[in-house]
């Protein structure tokens, strides 16, 4: 176990004009589970490879367990990696696959046996130890790949999209297993994914990256409630947040076919501004049953998706298409005109020029009926 420190870490690949990663700053807790998330090409893998020592960082400093690892070879960094392709040796048994790196490092036979059997027990694969990889399911193979990393008892685990070869159901099962495993072993872990749901459900903290730059590092709840800008707000949460640009006047934010009354907090936050970018999550847009609300967004229903526990609808309001999550008993049809509403304290506001957040939402309870 170890604290990992990244100080102004950056990477410029030879011949590249731009930095692949820029000014990455993070100090982990000892034993923390940190997820790096972001769209393709944002620099997640480059960051992992720099921590692993597979790529040299061209700026800043990386410390593992207090030791500056600049120039230290990957094998001497006391880390273990798990990748998307688990590349087990097909001719070796599970036991031999797991023991392989320990044999290379000349560990004693009894020590290897104990480490392999302990790891197999933790992973629930003791009964598979004498099988060959071809006789395993995808999920079992992934467990063996994890086992190979665990037997090394490293200070840090680096996992780069380890579940992307698995089908959707198995991914959900395995991500819960990895979280349990982390809790059991308590090893500092970096985990790369482009899937925000995976990031939110697994990370104690999540670094959201875009174009090589960290946009925000925070807990899942804080990312959801207090995103630092429209990119984080739109990336975290599913379905994605709706955005609308509005004119401000007399405490109201309005535009074509919508008008919303701002609460005191939000009035203060937009004081002096003429325009604002509004963010509303689909789960905070409601279809009021009786009265027509003061704050309303009126438009035509374009898509209706009944999902059992709730129904997703898409409504064209002015030039924007908004996604709203409504109750399953609320029957609407394509082509209907509806008025959606949102509680005043569930509105996110952003600066139209910079895309930076002006106001997020609080942890506190809010009054659904007031919507
Ligand atoms: P993905 O989710 O697609 O794996 P990523 O977020 O892991 O993407 P990286 O693989 O770290 O992104 O790539 C970051 C940037 O660096 C990209 O613009 C990529 O083209 C560039 N890059 C990656 N590897 C190299 C390399 N060996 N040489 C030059 N440029 C590279």
Short mmCIF file of C-alpha atoms and ligand atoms in Angstrom, two decimals:
data_model
loop_
_atom_site.label_atom_id
_atom_site.label_comp_id
_atom_site.label_asym_id
_atom_site.label_seq_id
_atom_site.Cartn_x
_atom_site.Cartn_y
_atom_site.Cartn_z
CA UNK A 1 0.00 0.00 0.00
CA UNK A 2 1.21 3.47 -0.77
CA UNK A 3 0.34 7.06 -1.40
CA UNK A 4 0.80 8.02 -5.05
CA UNK A 5 1.61 11.64 -5.79
CA UNK A 6 1.38 13.27 -9.20
CA UNK A 7 2.73 16.80 -9.26
CA UNK A 8 2.26 18.86 -12.45
CA UNK A 9 2.70 15.66 -14.43
CA UNK A 10 2.67 16.06 -18.20
CA UNK A 11 3.55 14.13 -21.32
CA UNK A 12 4.51 15.29 -24.76
CA UNK A 13 5.05 12.42 -27.18
CA UNK A 14 8.02 12.87 -29.51
CA UNK A 15 7.01 14.85 -32.58
CA UNK A 16 3.60 15.78 -31.14
CA UNK A 17 2.63 19.47 -31.08
CA UNK A 18 0.35 19.18 -28.10
CA UNK A 19 0.67 17.65 -24.68
CA UNK A 20 -1.17 14.32 -24.33
CA UNK A 21 -1.45 15.03 -20.58
CA UNK A 22 -0.97 18.40 -18.95
CA UNK A 23 -0.44 19.46 -15.35
CA UNK A 24 -1.95 16.41 -13.63
CA UNK A 25 -2.01 17.00 -9.86
CA UNK A 26 -3.24 14.38 -7.41
CA UNK A 27 -2.21 12.97 -4.07
CA UNK A 28 -4.04 9.73 -3.27
CA UNK A 29 -4.94 8.49 0.18
CA UNK A 30 -3.14 5.33 1.19
CA UNK A 31 -5.37 2.54 -0.13
CA UNK A 32 -7.65 4.81 -2.16
CA UNK A 33 -9.52 3.70 -5.30
CA UNK A 34 -9.11 6.44 -7.91
CA UNK A 35 -10.84 6.27 -11.29
CA UNK A 36 -9.63 8.13 -14.38
CA UNK A 37 -12.54 8.72 -16.74
CA UNK A 38 -13.06 10.66 -19.94
CA UNK A 39 -13.69 10.28 -23.65
CA UNK A 40 -11.34 8.48 -26.02
CA UNK A 41 -7.98 10.20 -26.43
CA UNK A 42 -8.24 12.34 -23.27
CA UNK A 43 -5.01 10.93 -21.81
CA UNK A 44 -6.18 8.24 -19.36
CA UNK A 45 -3.92 5.48 -20.62
CA UNK A 46 -0.96 7.83 -20.98
CA UNK A 47 -1.37 8.83 -17.32
CA UNK A 48 -1.49 5.18 -16.21
CA UNK A 49 1.53 4.30 -18.32
CA UNK A 50 3.47 7.16 -16.76
CA UNK A 51 2.65 5.90 -13.27
CA UNK A 52 3.67 2.40 -14.38
CA UNK A 53 6.90 3.68 -15.88
CA UNK A 54 6.02 2.39 -19.36
CA UNK A 55 6.08 5.99 -20.60
CA UNK A 56 8.43 8.65 -19.32
CA UNK A 57 6.73 11.78 -18.00
CA UNK A 58 8.15 14.86 -19.69
CA UNK A 59 6.95 17.29 -17.01
CA UNK A 60 6.47 17.24 -13.25
CA UNK A 61 7.15 14.46 -10.77
CA UNK A 62 5.61 11.12 -9.74
CA UNK A 63 6.13 9.64 -6.28
CA UNK A 64 5.04 6.20 -5.13
CA UNK A 65 5.24 5.58 -1.40
CA UNK A 66 7.23 8.81 -0.99
CA UNK A 67 9.88 7.75 -3.53
CA UNK A 68 10.42 9.76 -6.71
CA UNK A 69 10.15 7.11 -9.42
CA UNK A 70 11.62 9.14 -12.27
CA UNK A 71 13.95 6.79 -14.11
CA UNK A 72 12.86 3.76 -12.05
CA UNK A 73 12.05 0.75 -14.28
CA UNK A 74 8.43 -0.56 -14.23
CA UNK A 75 9.50 -3.82 -12.56
CA UNK A 76 11.07 -1.88 -9.69
CA UNK A 77 8.06 0.34 -8.97
CA UNK A 78 6.19 -2.27 -6.93
CA UNK A 79 3.06 -2.01 -9.01
CA UNK A 80 0.90 -4.61 -10.74
CA UNK A 81 -1.16 -4.00 -13.83
CA UNK A 82 -4.35 -5.48 -15.23
CA UNK A 83 -5.29 -4.64 -18.80
CA UNK A 84 -8.25 -5.09 -21.10
CA UNK A 85 -6.56 -8.02 -22.84
CA UNK A 86 -5.75 -10.45 -20.10
CA UNK A 87 -3.39 -12.47 -22.32
CA UNK A 88 -3.15 -15.64 -20.26
CA UNK A 89 -0.61 -18.23 -21.39
CA UNK A 90 -2.85 -20.83 -23.10
CA UNK A 91 -0.59 -23.83 -22.47
CA UNK A 92 -0.28 -23.15 -18.73
CA UNK A 93 -2.78 -24.00 -16.00
CA UNK A 94 -4.42 -21.23 -14.01
CA UNK A 95 -2.04 -22.03 -11.16
CA UNK A 96 1.02 -21.65 -13.40
CA UNK A 97 -0.32 -18.48 -15.00
CA UNK A 98 -0.71 -16.95 -11.56
CA UNK A 99 2.67 -18.18 -10.36
CA UNK A 100 4.58 -17.12 -13.47
CA UNK A 101 5.82 -13.68 -12.41
CA UNK A 102 6.77 -14.98 -8.96
CA UNK A 103 8.84 -17.78 -10.49
CA UNK A 104 10.64 -15.22 -12.66
CA UNK A 105 11.44 -13.28 -9.53
CA UNK A 106 12.78 -16.50 -7.93
CA UNK A 107 10.35 -16.65 -5.03
CA UNK A 108 10.52 -19.88 -3.00
CA UNK A 109 8.18 -22.75 -3.94
CA UNK A 110 6.26 -22.71 -0.67
CA UNK A 111 5.82 -18.93 -0.81
CA UNK A 112 4.53 -19.12 -4.40
CA UNK A 113 2.08 -21.89 -3.50
CA UNK A 114 0.71 -19.92 -0.56
CA UNK A 115 0.38 -16.65 -2.51
CA UNK A 116 -1.38 -18.37 -5.43
CA UNK A 117 -3.75 -20.30 -3.18
CA UNK A 118 -4.55 -17.25 -1.04
CA UNK A 119 -5.28 -15.15 -4.13
CA UNK A 120 -7.38 -17.96 -5.64
CA UNK A 121 -9.42 -18.12 -2.45
CA UNK A 122 -10.01 -14.35 -2.40
CA UNK A 123 -11.15 -14.51 -6.02
CA UNK A 124 -13.24 -17.67 -5.61
CA UNK A 125 -11.29 -19.62 -8.25
CA UNK A 126 -9.66 -22.31 -6.09
CA UNK A 127 -11.57 -25.00 -8.00
CA UNK A 128 -10.19 -23.72 -11.30
CA UNK A 129 -6.48 -23.78 -10.44
CA UNK A 130 -5.69 -26.86 -12.51
CA UNK A 131 -7.69 -25.85 -15.58
CA UNK A 132 -6.27 -24.35 -18.75
CA UNK A 133 -7.52 -20.88 -19.81
CA UNK A 134 -9.51 -22.30 -22.77
CA UNK A 135 -11.74 -24.11 -20.28
CA UNK A 136 -12.70 -20.86 -18.54
CA UNK A 137 -15.48 -18.33 -19.16
CA UNK A 138 -14.63 -14.66 -19.87
CA UNK A 139 -15.36 -13.67 -16.28
CA UNK A 140 -13.22 -16.50 -14.91
CA UNK A 141 -10.33 -15.50 -17.18
CA UNK A 142 -10.61 -11.94 -15.95
CA UNK A 143 -10.43 -13.23 -12.39
CA UNK A 144 -7.23 -15.13 -13.23
CA UNK A 145 -5.78 -11.92 -14.70
CA UNK A 146 -6.62 -10.17 -11.42
CA UNK A 147 -5.07 -13.11 -9.56
CA UNK A 148 -1.80 -12.67 -11.44
CA UNK A 149 -1.68 -9.09 -10.17
CA UNK A 150 -2.76 -9.93 -6.61
CA UNK A 151 -0.09 -12.61 -6.00
CA UNK A 152 2.57 -9.96 -6.38
CA UNK A 153 1.18 -8.10 -3.35
CA UNK A 154 2.09 -4.76 -4.89
CA UNK A 155 1.90 -1.30 -3.37
CA UNK A 156 -0.31 -0.09 -6.23
CA UNK A 157 -2.72 -1.69 -8.72
CA UNK A 158 -3.12 -0.11 -12.14
CA UNK A 159 -6.19 -1.33 -14.03
CA UNK A 160 -6.79 -0.09 -17.58
CA UNK A 161 -10.32 -0.89 -18.83
CA UNK A 162 -10.06 -4.41 -17.37
CA UNK A 163 -13.73 -5.21 -17.95
CA UNK A 164 -14.23 -4.00 -21.51
CA UNK A 165 -14.04 -7.50 -23.03
CA UNK A 166 -16.94 -8.73 -20.91
CA UNK A 167 -20.63 -8.58 -21.76
CA UNK A 168 -22.83 -6.01 -20.03
CA UNK A 169 -24.18 -8.29 -17.27
CA UNK A 170 -20.77 -9.72 -16.42
CA UNK A 171 -19.27 -6.23 -16.30
CA UNK A 172 -21.76 -5.22 -13.63
CA UNK A 173 -20.97 -8.36 -11.60
CA UNK A 174 -17.22 -7.99 -11.99
CA UNK A 175 -17.16 -4.32 -11.09
CA UNK A 176 -18.85 -5.15 -7.79
CA UNK A 177 -16.27 -7.91 -7.27
CA UNK A 178 -13.37 -5.56 -7.91
CA UNK A 179 -14.79 -3.08 -5.40
CA UNK A 180 -15.13 -5.88 -2.79
CA UNK A 181 -11.64 -7.07 -3.59
CA UNK A 182 -10.27 -3.57 -3.11
CA UNK A 183 -12.01 -3.31 0.24
CA UNK A 184 -10.47 -6.62 1.30
CA UNK A 185 -6.93 -5.92 0.10
CA UNK A 186 -6.82 -2.16 0.69
CA UNK A 187 -4.26 -1.57 -2.07
CA UNK A 188 -4.11 1.88 -3.67
CA UNK A 189 -5.72 1.44 -7.08
CA UNK A 190 -5.92 3.48 -10.27
CA UNK A 191 -8.68 2.36 -12.59
CA UNK A 192 -9.21 3.65 -16.13
CA UNK A 193 -12.59 3.59 -17.86
CA UNK A 194 -14.49 5.67 -20.40
CA UNK A 195 -17.77 4.57 -18.83
CA UNK A 196 -19.13 7.12 -16.38
CA UNK A 197 -21.41 4.60 -14.66
CA UNK A 198 -18.41 2.35 -13.97
CA UNK A 199 -16.50 5.38 -12.67
CA UNK A 200 -19.34 6.52 -10.39
CA UNK A 201 -20.00 3.09 -8.93
CA UNK A 202 -16.36 2.17 -8.30
CA UNK A 203 -14.34 5.28 -7.55
CA UNK A 204 -13.81 6.77 -4.12
CA UNK A 205 -12.56 9.73 -6.12
CA UNK A 206 -12.84 10.25 -9.84
CA UNK A 207 -10.62 12.34 -12.09
CA UNK A 208 -12.61 13.53 -15.10
CA UNK A 209 -10.28 14.27 -18.03
CA UNK A 210 -10.73 16.05 -21.35
CA UNK A 211 -8.06 16.78 -23.98
CA UNK A 212 -5.26 15.83 -21.59
CA UNK A 213 -6.47 18.14 -18.85
CA UNK A 214 -8.10 17.13 -15.58
CA UNK A 215 -11.42 18.96 -15.33
CA UNK A 216 -12.26 17.93 -11.76
CA UNK A 217 -11.17 15.38 -9.17
CA UNK A 218 -13.86 14.66 -6.63
CA UNK A 219 -16.16 12.11 -5.01
CA UNK A 220 -19.02 10.70 -7.12
CA UNK A 221 -21.63 12.76 -5.22
CA UNK A 222 -19.73 16.00 -5.57
CA UNK A 223 -19.22 15.44 -9.29
CA UNK A 224 -22.95 14.92 -9.68
CA UNK A 225 -24.03 17.80 -7.44
CA UNK A 226 -21.25 20.34 -7.95
CA UNK A 227 -19.71 19.79 -11.39
CA UNK A 228 -17.02 22.38 -12.12
CA UNK A 229 -18.15 23.06 -15.69
CA UNK A 230 -20.56 21.98 -18.43
CA UNK A 231 -18.22 19.21 -19.61
CA UNK A 232 -18.23 17.43 -16.24
CA UNK A 233 -21.95 18.15 -15.82
CA UNK A 234 -22.73 16.60 -19.20
CA UNK A 235 -20.36 13.66 -18.79
CA UNK A 236 -21.46 12.53 -15.33
CA UNK A 237 -25.04 11.29 -15.03
CA UNK A 238 -27.14 9.20 -17.36
CA UNK A 239 -29.07 10.15 -19.37
CA UNK A 240 -26.99 13.28 -19.74
CA UNK A 241 -27.88 16.68 -18.33
CA UNK A 242 -30.02 18.99 -20.50
CA UNK A 243 -28.64 22.43 -21.32
CA UNK A 244 -30.54 25.56 -22.35
CA UNK A 245 -29.35 29.12 -22.79
CA UNK A 246 -31.60 31.72 -21.23
CA UNK A 247 -32.00 35.48 -20.94
CA UNK A 248 -32.11 36.90 -17.44
CA UNK A 249 -34.61 39.49 -16.34
CA UNK A 250 -36.39 40.25 -13.03
CA UNK A 251 -35.30 37.02 -11.39
CA UNK A 252 -36.49 34.87 -14.30
CA UNK A 253 -34.47 32.88 -16.82
CA UNK A 254 -36.39 32.59 -20.05
CA UNK A 255 -36.18 31.75 -23.72
CA UNK A 256 -38.35 30.43 -26.52
CA UNK A 257 -41.18 28.42 -24.90
CA UNK A 258 -39.77 28.43 -21.37
CA UNK A 259 -39.59 30.64 -18.30
CA UNK A 260 -38.12 29.68 -14.93
CA UNK A 261 -38.25 31.63 -11.68
CA UNK A 262 -34.90 31.62 -9.90
CA UNK A 263 -34.51 31.21 -6.15
CA UNK A 264 -32.49 33.64 -4.04
CA UNK A 265 -29.22 31.66 -4.28
CA UNK A 266 -29.38 31.60 -8.05
CA UNK A 267 -30.47 35.22 -8.36
CA UNK A 268 -27.37 36.22 -6.44
CA UNK A 269 -25.13 33.97 -8.54
CA UNK A 270 -26.27 35.58 -11.81
CA UNK A 271 -26.32 39.14 -10.47
CA UNK A 272 -25.12 41.48 -13.24
CA UNK A 273 -25.34 38.83 -16.02
CA UNK A 274 -27.68 39.13 -19.00
CA UNK A 275 -27.56 35.48 -20.04
CA UNK A 276 -26.97 32.15 -18.38
CA UNK A 277 -26.64 28.50 -19.38
CA UNK A 278 -29.13 26.35 -17.48
CA UNK A 279 -28.50 22.68 -16.75
CA UNK A 280 -31.34 20.34 -15.71
CA UNK A 281 -30.93 16.63 -15.15
CA UNK A 282 -33.64 14.40 -16.70
CA UNK A 283 -34.57 13.08 -13.24
CA UNK A 284 -35.33 16.63 -12.08
CA UNK A 285 -37.71 17.48 -14.91
CA UNK A 286 -41.29 16.66 -14.00
CA UNK A 287 -44.62 16.52 -15.69
CA UNK A 288 -46.96 18.22 -13.21
CA UNK A 289 -50.29 16.47 -12.90
CA UNK A 290 -52.72 19.30 -12.20
CA UNK A 291 -51.76 22.93 -11.98
CA UNK A 292 -49.71 24.71 -14.62
CA UNK A 293 -46.50 25.67 -12.85
CA UNK A 294 -45.00 29.12 -12.77
CA UNK A 295 -41.70 27.71 -14.02
CA UNK A 296 -42.39 25.77 -17.15
CA UNK A 297 -40.80 24.45 -20.30
CA UNK A 298 -43.40 23.81 -22.98
CA UNK A 299 -42.88 21.69 -26.05
CA UNK A 300 -43.85 18.74 -28.22
CA UNK A 301 -43.16 15.14 -27.22
CA UNK A 302 -40.87 13.55 -29.83
CA UNK A 303 -39.91 10.23 -28.22
CA UNK A 304 -41.51 8.07 -25.50
CA UNK A 305 -39.48 5.23 -23.95
CA UNK A 306 -41.32 3.21 -21.29
CA UNK A 307 -38.71 1.43 -19.13
CA UNK A 308 -41.00 -0.09 -16.50
CA UNK A 309 -39.78 1.71 -13.37
CA UNK A 310 -39.98 5.05 -15.19
CA UNK A 311 -40.52 6.48 -18.65
CA UNK A 312 -38.05 8.63 -20.56
CA UNK A 313 -39.48 11.24 -22.89
CA UNK A 314 -37.84 13.69 -25.26
CA UNK A 315 -39.52 17.04 -25.63
CA UNK A 316 -38.64 19.71 -28.16
CA UNK A 317 -38.62 23.07 -26.34
CA UNK A 318 -37.71 25.94 -28.65
CA UNK A 319 -34.51 24.86 -30.39
CA UNK A 320 -33.53 22.36 -27.66
CA UNK A 321 -34.53 18.75 -27.15
CA UNK A 322 -34.90 17.95 -23.45
CA UNK A 323 -34.88 14.48 -21.91
CA UNK A 324 -37.19 14.03 -18.93
CA UNK A 325 -37.77 11.09 -16.63
CA UNK A 326 -41.46 10.80 -15.80
CA UNK A 327 -43.57 8.39 -13.77
CA UNK A 328 -44.71 5.22 -15.54
CA UNK A 329 -48.39 5.98 -14.90
CA UNK A 330 -48.10 9.32 -16.70
CA UNK A 331 -49.31 8.58 -20.18
CA UNK A 332 -48.03 10.80 -22.95
CA UNK A 333 -47.86 10.16 -26.66
CA UNK A 334 -45.66 11.39 -29.45
CA UNK A 335 -46.96 14.71 -30.71
CA UNK A 336 -48.54 15.76 -27.38
CA UNK A 337 -47.85 19.26 -26.12
CA UNK A 338 -46.61 19.15 -22.51
CA UNK A 339 -45.33 21.58 -19.91
CA UNK A 340 -42.39 20.29 -17.90
CA UNK A 341 -41.15 21.85 -14.69
CA UNK A 342 -38.17 21.68 -12.36
CA UNK A 343 -37.76 22.64 -8.69
CA UNK A 344 -35.89 25.93 -8.33
CA UNK A 345 -33.15 24.35 -6.21
CA UNK A 346 -32.42 21.60 -8.78
CA UNK A 347 -31.23 24.05 -11.44
CA UNK A 348 -27.55 24.10 -12.34
CA UNK A 349 -26.29 27.38 -13.74
CA UNK A 350 -23.19 27.94 -15.88
CA UNK A 351 -21.41 30.96 -17.32
CA UNK A 352 -22.23 31.18 -21.05
CA UNK A 353 -18.75 32.52 -21.87
CA UNK A 354 -16.51 30.16 -19.88
CA UNK A 355 -18.79 27.13 -19.31
CA UNK A 356 -17.73 27.22 -15.65
CA UNK A 357 -20.30 26.43 -12.98
CA UNK A 358 -22.04 29.29 -11.16
CA UNK A 359 -24.32 27.14 -8.97
CA UNK A 360 -24.75 23.42 -8.44
CA UNK A 361 -27.26 21.64 -6.27
CA UNK A 362 -27.11 20.87 -2.53
CA UNK A 363 -27.09 17.57 -0.74
CA UNK A 364 -30.12 18.65 1.22
CA UNK A 365 -33.65 17.42 0.75
CA UNK A 366 -35.81 19.29 -1.67
CA UNK A 367 -39.50 19.59 -1.90
CA UNK A 368 -40.71 17.50 -4.83
CA UNK A 369 -44.21 18.89 -4.39
CA UNK A 370 -42.98 22.45 -4.88
CA UNK A 371 -41.86 21.56 -8.39
P1 LIG B 1 -8.72 5.63 -25.08
O1 LIG B 1 -9.90 5.68 -24.17
O2 LIG B 1 -9.12 5.71 -26.54
O3 LIG B 1 -7.76 4.54 -24.78
P2 LIG B 1 -7.08 7.56 -23.63
O4 LIG B 1 -7.89 8.55 -22.87
O5 LIG B 1 -6.50 6.43 -22.88
O6 LIG B 1 -7.93 7.05 -24.87
P3 LIG B 1 -4.40 8.09 -24.55
O7 LIG B 1 -4.23 6.75 -25.16
O8 LIG B 1 -3.69 8.37 -23.27
O9 LIG B 1 -5.95 8.42 -24.36
O10 LIG B 1 -4.00 9.19 -25.63
C1 LIG B 1 -3.91 10.58 -25.32
C2 LIG B 1 -3.39 11.33 -26.55
O11 LIG B 1 -2.04 10.96 -26.80
C3 LIG B 1 -4.15 11.03 -27.83
O12 LIG B 1 -4.27 12.21 -28.56
C4 LIG B 1 -3.27 10.02 -28.54
O13 LIG B 1 -3.42 10.11 -29.93
C5 LIG B 1 -1.88 10.45 -28.10
N1 LIG B 1 -0.94 9.30 -28.02
C6 LIG B 1 -1.10 8.16 -27.31
N2 LIG B 1 -0.04 7.34 -27.46
C7 LIG B 1 0.83 7.97 -28.29
C8 LIG B 1 2.12 7.66 -28.83
N3 LIG B 1 2.74 6.52 -28.50
N4 LIG B 1 2.69 8.56 -29.65
C9 LIG B 1 2.08 9.73 -29.96
N5 LIG B 1 0.87 10.09 -29.49
C10 LIG B 1 0.24 9.24 -28.66
#
